[in-house]
Amino acid sequence: MTRQTSKGVCTFCHGEFSKSAMTRHLETCEQRANTEAKAGSRRKAQKIRTFHLVMEGRDLPMYWMHLEITPSTTLAALDRFLRATWLECCGHLSAFEIGGVRYAVDAGIDDGWGMDEKSMRVRLDTVFSPGQTCTYEYDYGTTTELKLRVIAEREAEAKGNAIQVLARNTAPAILCEECGKPATNVCSQCIFDGKGWLCDDCAEEHECGEEMLLPVVNSPRVGMCAYTG
Ligand SMILES: [Zn+2]
Ligand SMILES: [Zn+2]
Ligand SMILES: [Zn+2]
Ligand SMILES: [Zn+2]
């Protein structure tokens, strides 16, 4: 995979910005301000504090997302959101680690490991504050690890959605290692050596066999386990 500037798209104006410019853009996006002003005038303006969260693949920072999330949302709900948008392949376990405390999806079920884990059924405002960072693991075997950071807390109109995507990375262009055309398949075996990105034609000839191939998808879990997007 060749290095490229990671870019992403703003949900409100559909403008494309570099990863490093997105935080500032979201603060000044006129379309976002308009959307929120409209929503506010339609109903009795009820203000709540929301968190602005940015997350990325720990080892694959070209996959990233900005979220706005209400403080009463639980870690369990955030876990479900992450699974649905980015990660779920076969119902693996997952856990957040925040300030040295582990919040696991199966906390309370004694698995004999004797780990001191807390339940994910906690509100975000009891564990998050601006500047807080945390990690998230999906699947303890073939793990996909994310880094999360609370970049701000702001006053916003109370909205229906507990979690809103503010911006998301554009799919990185990955080329077939055999012929240089865009890769559409990745070998779930060779990916561990940083290889195995193939176009459809070259995939047919791949030595590991077709059953090892997974589709190239815009997610930090691309090529892992049985993830197909
Ligand atoms: Zn925008
Ligand atoms: Zn799986
Ligand atoms: Zn090819
Ligand atoms: Zn292979």
CSV table of C-alpha atoms and ligand atoms in Angstrom, one decimal:
chain,number,residue,atom,x,y,z
A,1,MET,CA,0.0,0.0,0.0
A,2,THR,CA,1.4,3.4,-1.0
A,3,ARG,CA,1.1,6.3,1.4
A,4,GLN,CA,-1.4,8.9,0.4
A,5,THR,CA,-3.0,11.9,2.1
A,6,SER,CA,-6.0,10.6,3.9
A,7,LYS,CA,-9.2,12.5,2.9
A,8,GLY,CA,-12.7,12.4,4.1
A,9,VAL,CA,-16.2,13.8,3.3
A,10,CYS,CA,-18.2,16.2,5.5
A,11,THR,CA,-21.8,14.8,6.0
A,12,PHE,CA,-23.3,18.3,5.8
A,13,CYS,CA,-21.8,20.0,2.7
A,14,HIS,CA,-20.3,16.9,1.1
A,15,GLY,CA,-17.0,18.7,0.8
A,16,GLU,CA,-13.8,16.7,0.8
A,17,PHE,CA,-11.1,17.7,3.2
A,18,SER,CA,-7.8,16.2,4.4
A,19,LYS,CA,-7.9,14.3,7.7
A,20,SER,CA,-6.0,17.1,9.4
A,21,ALA,CA,-8.3,19.8,8.2
A,22,MET,CA,-11.6,18.1,9.0
A,23,THR,CA,-11.9,19.1,12.7
A,24,ARG,CA,-11.6,22.7,11.8
A,25,HIS,CA,-13.9,22.4,8.9
A,26,LEU,CA,-16.6,20.9,11.0
A,27,GLU,CA,-16.4,23.9,13.4
A,28,THR,CA,-16.9,26.3,10.5
A,29,CYS,CA,-19.1,24.4,8.0
A,30,GLU,CA,-21.9,26.7,7.0
A,31,GLN,CA,-24.1,23.9,5.8
A,32,ARG,CA,-23.8,22.3,9.2
A,33,ALA,CA,-24.7,25.5,11.0
A,34,ASN,CA,-27.7,25.9,8.7
A,35,THR,CA,-28.9,22.4,9.2
A,36,GLU,CA,-28.7,22.8,13.0
A,37,ALA,CA,-30.4,26.2,13.0
A,38,LYS,CA,-33.3,24.8,11.0
A,39,ALA,CA,-33.7,21.8,13.3
A,40,GLY,CA,-33.6,24.2,16.2
A,41,SER,CA,-36.4,26.5,15.0
A,42,ARG,CA,-38.7,23.7,14.2
A,43,ARG,CA,-39.1,22.6,17.8
A,44,LYS,CA,-38.8,24.3,21.1
A,45,ALA,CA,-35.1,24.7,21.3
A,46,GLN,CA,-33.9,22.3,23.9
A,47,LYS,CA,-30.2,22.5,24.4
A,48,ILE,CA,-28.0,19.6,25.5
A,49,ARG,CA,-24.3,19.1,25.7
A,50,THR,CA,-22.9,16.7,23.1
A,51,PHE,CA,-19.5,15.2,22.6
A,52,HIS,CA,-17.5,15.5,19.4
A,53,LEU,CA,-15.6,12.2,19.0
A,54,VAL,CA,-13.0,11.3,16.5
A,55,MET,CA,-11.9,7.7,16.0
A,56,GLU,CA,-9.4,5.9,13.8
A,57,GLY,CA,-7.9,2.5,13.2
A,58,ARG,CA,-4.9,2.2,15.6
A,59,ASP,CA,-2.7,0.7,13.0
A,60,LEU,CA,-4.7,1.9,10.0
A,61,PRO,CA,-5.2,5.7,10.7
A,62,MET,CA,-6.5,6.2,7.1
A,63,TYR,CA,-9.8,4.9,8.3
A,64,TRP,CA,-11.4,7.5,10.5
A,65,MET,CA,-14.8,9.0,11.5
A,66,HIS,CA,-16.0,12.1,13.4
A,67,LEU,CA,-19.1,11.6,15.5
A,68,GLU,CA,-21.5,13.8,17.5
A,69,ILE,CA,-22.9,11.8,20.3
A,70,THR,CA,-25.3,12.7,23.1
A,71,PRO,CA,-24.0,12.3,26.7
A,72,SER,CA,-26.8,9.9,27.8
A,73,THR,CA,-25.6,7.4,25.1
A,74,THR,CA,-24.1,4.3,26.7
A,75,LEU,CA,-20.8,2.6,25.7
A,76,ALA,CA,-23.0,-0.4,24.8
A,77,ALA,CA,-24.8,1.8,22.2
A,78,LEU,CA,-21.5,3.1,20.9
A,79,ASP,CA,-20.3,-0.5,20.6
A,80,ARG,CA,-23.4,-1.5,18.6
A,81,PHE,CA,-22.8,1.5,16.3
A,82,LEU,CA,-19.2,0.6,15.7
A,83,ARG,CA,-20.1,-3.0,14.9
A,84,ALA,CA,-22.9,-1.9,12.5
A,85,THR,CA,-20.8,0.7,10.6
A,86,TRP,CA,-17.3,-0.6,10.7
A,87,LEU,CA,-16.6,-4.0,12.3
A,88,GLU,CA,-19.1,-6.8,12.7
A,89,CYS,CA,-18.2,-10.1,11.1
A,90,CYS,CA,-19.2,-12.9,13.4
A,91,GLY,CA,-20.3,-11.6,16.8
A,92,HIS,CA,-16.9,-11.4,18.4
A,93,LEU,CA,-16.3,-9.9,21.9
A,94,SER,CA,-15.3,-6.3,22.3
A,95,ALA,CA,-14.1,-3.9,25.0
A,96,PHE,CA,-13.4,-0.2,25.6
A,97,GLU,CA,-10.4,0.7,27.8
A,98,ILE,CA,-10.8,4.1,29.4
A,99,GLY,CA,-8.4,5.5,32.0
A,100,GLY,CA,-7.1,2.0,32.8
A,101,VAL,CA,-10.6,0.5,33.2
A,102,ARG,CA,-12.0,-2.1,30.9
A,103,TYR,CA,-15.6,-2.0,29.8
A,104,ALA,CA,-16.4,-5.3,28.1
A,105,VAL,CA,-19.4,-6.5,26.2
A,106,ASP,CA,-19.6,-9.7,28.2
A,107,ALA,CA,-18.7,-8.2,31.6
A,108,GLY,CA,-20.2,-10.0,34.6
A,109,ILE,CA,-20.0,-13.4,32.8
A,110,ASP,CA,-17.3,-15.3,34.7
A,111,ASP,CA,-15.0,-16.7,32.0
A,112,GLY,CA,-12.4,-17.9,34.5
A,113,TRP,CA,-9.8,-15.3,33.4
A,114,GLY,CA,-10.4,-13.4,36.5
A,115,MET,CA,-10.4,-10.1,34.7
A,116,ASP,CA,-11.8,-7.1,36.4
A,117,GLU,CA,-14.1,-5.8,33.7
A,118,LYS,CA,-17.0,-3.4,34.0
A,119,SER,CA,-20.3,-3.4,32.1
A,120,MET,CA,-20.7,-1.3,28.9
A,121,ARG,CA,-24.0,-0.1,30.3
A,122,VAL,CA,-22.6,3.2,31.5
A,123,ARG,CA,-23.5,6.7,30.1
A,124,LEU,CA,-20.8,8.4,28.2
A,125,ASP,CA,-20.8,11.5,30.4
A,126,THR,CA,-19.6,9.3,33.3
A,127,VAL,CA,-16.5,8.2,31.4
A,128,PHE,CA,-15.8,10.9,28.8
A,129,SER,CA,-14.7,14.5,29.0
A,130,PRO,CA,-12.9,16.7,26.5
A,131,GLY,CA,-9.4,15.6,25.8
A,132,GLN,CA,-10.1,12.0,27.0
A,133,THR,CA,-8.7,9.3,24.9
A,134,CYS,CA,-9.5,5.6,24.9
A,135,THR,CA,-9.1,2.4,22.9
A,136,TYR,CA,-11.6,-0.1,21.7
A,137,GLU,CA,-11.0,-3.6,20.6
A,138,TYR,CA,-13.2,-5.8,18.5
A,139,ASP,CA,-12.4,-9.5,18.4
A,140,TYR,CA,-9.7,-10.6,20.9
A,141,GLY,CA,-8.3,-13.1,18.3
A,142,THR,CA,-7.9,-11.3,15.0
A,143,THR,CA,-8.2,-7.9,16.7
A,144,THR,CA,-9.2,-4.6,15.2
A,145,GLU,CA,-8.2,-1.9,17.5
A,146,LEU,CA,-9.5,1.7,17.4
A,147,LYS,CA,-8.3,4.9,19.0
A,148,LEU,CA,-11.0,7.3,20.2
A,149,ARG,CA,-10.6,10.9,21.3
A,150,VAL,CA,-13.1,13.3,22.7
A,151,ILE,CA,-12.1,16.5,21.0
A,152,ALA,CA,-14.8,18.8,22.3
A,153,GLU,CA,-18.0,19.2,24.2
A,154,ARG,CA,-20.5,21.6,22.8
A,155,GLU,CA,-24.0,22.8,23.2
A,156,ALA,CA,-26.3,21.6,20.5
A,157,GLU,CA,-30.0,21.2,19.8
A,158,ALA,CA,-31.4,18.0,21.2
A,159,LYS,CA,-31.8,15.7,18.2
A,160,GLY,CA,-33.4,12.4,17.7
A,161,ASN,CA,-30.2,10.6,16.8
A,162,ALA,CA,-28.0,9.7,19.7
A,163,ILE,CA,-25.0,9.2,17.4
A,164,GLN,CA,-24.5,11.2,14.2
A,165,VAL,CA,-21.7,10.8,11.7
A,166,LEU,CA,-20.2,14.2,11.0
A,167,ALA,CA,-17.5,13.1,8.6
A,168,ARG,CA,-15.9,9.9,7.4
A,169,ASN,CA,-12.8,9.0,5.5
A,170,THR,CA,-12.9,8.5,1.7
A,171,ALA,CA,-12.0,5.0,0.8
A,172,PRO,CA,-8.2,4.9,0.3
A,173,ALA,CA,-7.1,3.9,-3.2
A,174,ILE,CA,-5.4,0.6,-3.0
A,175,LEU,CA,-3.9,-1.0,-6.1
A,176,CYS,CA,-3.5,-4.6,-7.2
A,177,GLU,CA,0.0,-5.7,-6.4
A,178,GLU,CA,0.2,-7.7,-9.6
A,179,CYS,CA,-1.1,-5.3,-12.3
A,180,GLY,CA,-1.7,-1.9,-10.7
A,181,LYS,CA,-5.4,-1.8,-11.3
A,182,PRO,CA,-7.7,-0.9,-8.3
A,183,ALA,CA,-7.7,-3.8,-5.9
A,184,THR,CA,-11.1,-5.3,-5.2
A,185,ASN,CA,-10.0,-8.3,-3.2
A,186,VAL,CA,-7.7,-8.9,-0.3
A,187,CYS,CA,-6.3,-12.2,0.9
A,188,SER,CA,-7.1,-12.8,4.6
A,189,GLN,CA,-3.8,-14.8,4.8
A,190,CYS,CA,-1.3,-12.6,2.9
A,191,ILE,CA,-2.6,-9.4,4.6
A,192,PHE,CA,-0.7,-10.3,7.7
A,193,ASP,CA,2.5,-9.8,5.6
A,194,GLY,CA,1.2,-6.5,4.2
A,195,LYS,CA,0.4,-8.2,0.9
A,196,GLY,CA,-2.5,-9.8,-0.9
A,197,TRP,CA,-4.3,-6.8,-2.5
A,198,LEU,CA,-5.7,-7.9,-5.9
A,199,CYS,CA,-8.0,-7.0,-8.7
A,200,ASP,CA,-10.7,-9.5,-9.8
A,201,ASP,CA,-8.6,-10.9,-12.7
A,202,CYS,CA,-5.4,-11.4,-10.7
A,203,ALA,CA,-7.5,-12.8,-7.7
A,204,GLU,CA,-8.4,-15.8,-9.8
A,205,GLU,CA,-4.8,-16.8,-10.0
A,206,HIS,CA,-3.9,-16.2,-6.3
A,207,GLU,CA,-2.1,-19.0,-4.7
A,208,CYS,CA,-4.0,-19.1,-1.4
A,209,GLY,CA,-7.2,-19.9,-3.1
A,210,GLU,CA,-10.5,-18.0,-3.6
A,211,GLU,CA,-11.9,-19.0,-0.2
A,212,MET,CA,-9.3,-16.8,1.5
A,213,LEU,CA,-10.3,-13.7,-0.4
A,214,LEU,CA,-12.4,-10.9,1.1
A,215,PRO,CA,-13.8,-7.8,-0.6
A,216,VAL,CA,-11.9,-4.5,-0.2
A,217,VAL,CA,-14.2,-2.4,2.0
A,218,ASN,CA,-13.8,1.1,3.6
A,219,SER,CA,-13.2,-0.1,7.1
A,220,PRO,CA,-10.3,-0.6,9.5
A,221,ARG,CA,-11.4,-4.3,9.6
A,222,VAL,CA,-10.8,-4.8,5.9
A,223,GLY,CA,-9.3,-8.3,5.2
A,224,MET,CA,-9.8,-9.5,8.8
A,225,CYS,CA,-11.6,-12.7,9.7
A,226,ALA,CA,-14.7,-12.9,7.6
A,227,TYR,CA,-15.5,-9.1,7.3
A,228,THR,CA,-17.2,-8.2,4.1
A,229,GLY,CA,-18.5,-4.7,5.0
B,1,ZN,ZN,-19.1,20.7,5.6
B,2,ZN,ZN,-15.2,-12.8,12.6
B,3,ZN,ZN,-4.5,-7.2,-11.0
B,4,ZN,ZN,-2.9,-15.1,-0.1
